[in-house]
Amino acid sequence: MSSNINPRKKFTRICFLILALFFLISPRLSANDPDNNETVKTDSAAADHEKVNITKVAFEHILDSHYWHFWGEGHGTVALPLPCIIYSNTKGLQFFSSGVFNHGHDSFGDYSLVEEEIISIDPSEKVYDFSLTKNVMQLFLTAIILFLLFTSIAKAYKKTGVTSAPKGKQSFFEPLITFVRDDIAKTNIGEKSDRFVPYLLTIFFLILINNVLGMLPIGANLTGNIAFTFVLSVITLIVTNVNGNKHYWAHIFAPPVPKALYIMMIPLEIVGIFTKPFALMIRLFANMTAGHIIVISLIGLIFVFDTLWISPISVAFTLFIDVLECLVALLQAYIFTLLTSLFIGSAVADHNEDGVHNADDDKVAAKH
Amino acid sequence: MSNLFILSSLTTPGIGLIFWTTVVFLLLIVLLGKYAWKPILGAIKTREEGIEKALASAQSALNDMRELKSNNEKILADARAERDTLLKEARESKDAILAEAKTKATKETERILAAAREQIISEKNAAIADLKNQVATLSIDIAEKILKSELSNADKQKTLVSTLMKDVNLN
């Protein structure tokens, strides 16, 4: 019991640390800057009775984009056009800037940008979009940040040696690293955990930094994108099954049930291999996306009721949800890493407890 | 219509992001694993082992010190006991020597006294003997002198003879 309390305490402490950091770097948390501008605009353009499509605005914030949008709408838009890389079955690889589409108003050769999707006029031409979109750019950025950050921390260890106490970012990240190593990896995987700790640390920090950046006004919703969570869970699926030992496979192809049930159990167990990472994929995607939708919906109340008087409620609730999202950002990174290590743990465990389980099952089977 | 389209694009993973995520994530695992996690985890482990070792050695040093202390106490107690025995033995031997000396002295005194007494007796006897001799000589001298004076003239010789005659009863 006591061993459970300790990691939880540690976890709470880390949560508070992260929260404190958030308030330091961004006292204003959410993406409501552009929206407030919109408010003014909408009021001035109220004569036009132009109804704002909240759903569209919300999904523009959540979905990927070929532009890095900073602020403004219409002609006042400040956005960075990003490089497009497309592969078509007729024309091969092509590179150009997304600026050529002029936010979807213009077309470029055969191509046009519709709802952030590059499509060709020619219906027989299939276009595969490998563009460096906003999400891809944020992925690159976070990868570089993580690499520079952790190599500099590694250098600090080399420089100060291991006899001195950690300093600065070293002392900030060391508890997180040891938390992942001891409370996530070791408790769920056991003595073989050392091999998987680098993978778990990479997952944890990549998700964490992207969750955090996704909450900033101009950040991309990378961890709320199903393609990102899909890749992460596929790699977890591969890592889990490549490392599966004979107990793991025995549990799937020779489950501890009467042989007559095999026809039902084996397909179920095989489906189970895929449902676990699938749940992982959906969980992170849905949590992050839902958080962003709630924030934008609360801001959207201003447009739905078409009055500024609702804004105090919007701001209050948005602040509340944003603080909650700070927790969720950390929590989801933790849960993804925890469940990954749990799956790996079930694949590599020597299954002493499974042996007991089998014996019990045999006894039960013998009684009936 | 448009909303439905957006929804479907929300739940459909895009090939581009899948591709880039795979590339970046795998690269990140390899690069971070080699240049960050390995040295960091190694350093943390080394430090933890160092701390553990230091704690263990401190504990063993404490144990050593305790042992040393108890040893010292034992040695001290032994020394104290040894000293006590030595003192006791010394006292005993002193007493014995004193007693022996006393007996010896007593005996010697007695012997000397006895010898003195014997000598006194023999000296006394010698003195007595000498005195006797001197008295005898003196009395002979006196007797001679008396005889000489008694027999200095004829009368007196006659008187003496007569006296002696008187005493001698001719039987």
Short mmCIF file of C-alpha atoms in Angstrom, two decimals, chain B residues 4-115:
data_model
loop_
_atom_site.label_atom_id
_atom_site.label_comp_id
_atom_site.label_asym_id
_atom_site.label_seq_id
_atom_site.Cartn_x
_atom_site.Cartn_y
_atom_site.Cartn_z
CA LEU B 4 -18.92 16.20 -41.53
CA PHE B 5 -15.91 16.55 -43.79
CA ILE B 6 -13.89 18.14 -40.98
CA LEU B 7 -14.91 15.35 -38.60
CA SER B 8 -13.74 12.68 -40.99
CA SER B 9 -10.42 14.47 -41.46
CA LEU B 10 -10.08 14.60 -37.68
CA THR B 11 -10.25 10.84 -37.34
CA THR B 12 -8.37 9.93 -40.50
CA PRO B 13 -4.64 9.80 -39.96
CA GLY B 14 -2.82 11.77 -42.67
CA ILE B 15 -0.11 9.90 -44.55
CA GLY B 16 2.29 12.85 -44.34
CA LEU B 17 2.21 13.17 -40.59
CA ILE B 18 2.42 9.39 -40.19
CA PHE B 19 5.54 9.40 -42.35
CA TRP B 20 7.22 12.32 -40.62
CA THR B 21 6.28 11.15 -37.13
CA THR B 22 7.74 7.71 -37.84
CA VAL B 23 10.97 9.20 -39.18
CA VAL B 24 11.36 11.79 -36.44
CA PHE B 25 10.30 9.52 -33.61
CA LEU B 26 12.63 6.68 -34.60
CA LEU B 27 15.49 9.14 -35.12
CA LEU B 28 14.73 10.70 -31.77
CA ILE B 29 14.73 7.32 -30.01
CA VAL B 30 18.11 6.45 -31.54
CA LEU B 31 19.76 9.85 -31.06
CA LEU B 32 18.40 10.54 -27.58
CA GLY B 33 19.14 6.96 -26.59
CA LYS B 34 22.74 7.29 -27.65
CA TYR B 35 23.60 10.88 -26.75
CA ALA B 36 21.25 11.66 -23.87
CA TRP B 37 19.59 8.76 -22.04
CA LYS B 38 22.64 6.53 -21.96
CA PRO B 39 24.99 9.06 -20.32
CA ILE B 40 22.24 10.50 -18.09
CA LEU B 41 20.97 7.16 -16.84
CA GLY B 42 24.53 5.92 -16.48
CA ALA B 43 25.49 8.96 -14.44
CA ILE B 44 22.40 8.68 -12.23
CA LYS B 45 23.09 5.01 -11.68
CA THR B 46 26.75 5.62 -10.91
CA ARG B 47 25.79 8.27 -8.41
CA GLU B 48 23.19 6.06 -6.79
CA GLU B 49 25.71 3.25 -6.53
CA GLY B 50 28.24 5.71 -5.12
CA ILE B 51 25.75 6.89 -2.51
CA GLU B 52 24.87 3.31 -1.64
CA LYS B 53 28.53 2.41 -1.34
CA ALA B 54 29.24 5.47 0.79
CA LEU B 55 26.34 4.61 3.08
CA ALA B 56 27.49 1.00 3.36
CA SER B 57 31.06 2.04 4.09
CA ALA B 58 29.86 4.56 6.66
CA GLN B 59 27.84 1.81 8.31
CA SER B 60 30.79 -0.56 8.29
CA ALA B 61 33.03 2.20 9.64
CA LEU B 62 30.51 2.74 12.41
CA ASN B 63 30.49 -0.99 13.12
CA ASP B 64 34.29 -1.05 13.08
CA MET B 65 34.38 1.86 15.46
CA ARG B 66 31.89 0.16 17.77
CA GLU B 67 33.95 -3.00 17.67
CA LEU B 68 37.10 -1.02 18.31
CA LYS B 69 35.43 0.72 21.22
CA SER B 70 34.26 -2.52 22.75
CA ASN B 71 37.73 -3.97 22.18
CA ASN B 72 39.25 -0.97 23.88
CA GLU B 73 36.90 -1.36 26.79
CA LYS B 74 37.79 -5.01 27.03
CA ILE B 75 41.49 -4.23 26.94
CA LEU B 76 40.98 -1.57 29.56
CA ALA B 77 39.05 -3.94 31.79
CA ASP B 78 41.71 -6.60 31.30
CA ALA B 79 44.41 -4.11 32.17
CA ARG B 80 42.50 -3.06 35.24
CA ALA B 81 42.08 -6.65 36.34
CA GLU B 82 45.76 -7.31 35.66
CA ARG B 83 46.71 -4.30 37.71
CA ASP B 84 44.49 -5.46 40.55
CA THR B 85 46.05 -8.91 40.53
CA LEU B 86 49.51 -7.44 40.36
CA LEU B 87 48.76 -5.16 43.27
CA LYS B 88 47.29 -8.00 45.22
CA GLU B 89 50.27 -10.21 44.53
CA ALA B 90 52.64 -7.44 45.49
CA ARG B 91 50.79 -6.85 48.69
CA GLU B 92 50.84 -10.54 49.47
CA SER B 93 54.52 -10.88 48.74
CA LYS B 94 55.24 -7.78 50.79
CA ASP B 95 53.32 -9.27 53.70
CA ALA B 96 55.14 -12.56 53.27
CA ILE B 97 58.51 -10.87 53.12
CA LEU B 98 57.69 -8.79 56.17
CA ALA B 99 56.49 -11.79 58.08
CA GLU B 100 59.56 -13.77 57.14
CA ALA B 101 61.83 -10.91 58.05
CA LYS B 102 60.07 -10.56 61.35
CA THR B 103 60.45 -14.26 62.17
CA LYS B 104 64.04 -14.18 61.07
CA ALA B 105 64.74 -11.15 63.21
CA THR B 106 63.02 -12.68 66.18
CA LYS B 107 65.00 -15.85 65.78
CA GLU B 108 68.24 -13.94 65.39
CA THR B 109 67.47 -11.86 68.43
CA GLU B 110 66.69 -14.92 70.41
CA ARG B 111 69.87 -16.56 69.17
CA ILE B 112 71.92 -13.49 70.03
CA LEU B 113 70.25 -13.22 73.40
CA ALA B 114 70.87 -16.86 74.12
CA ALA B 115 74.49 -16.52 73.11
#
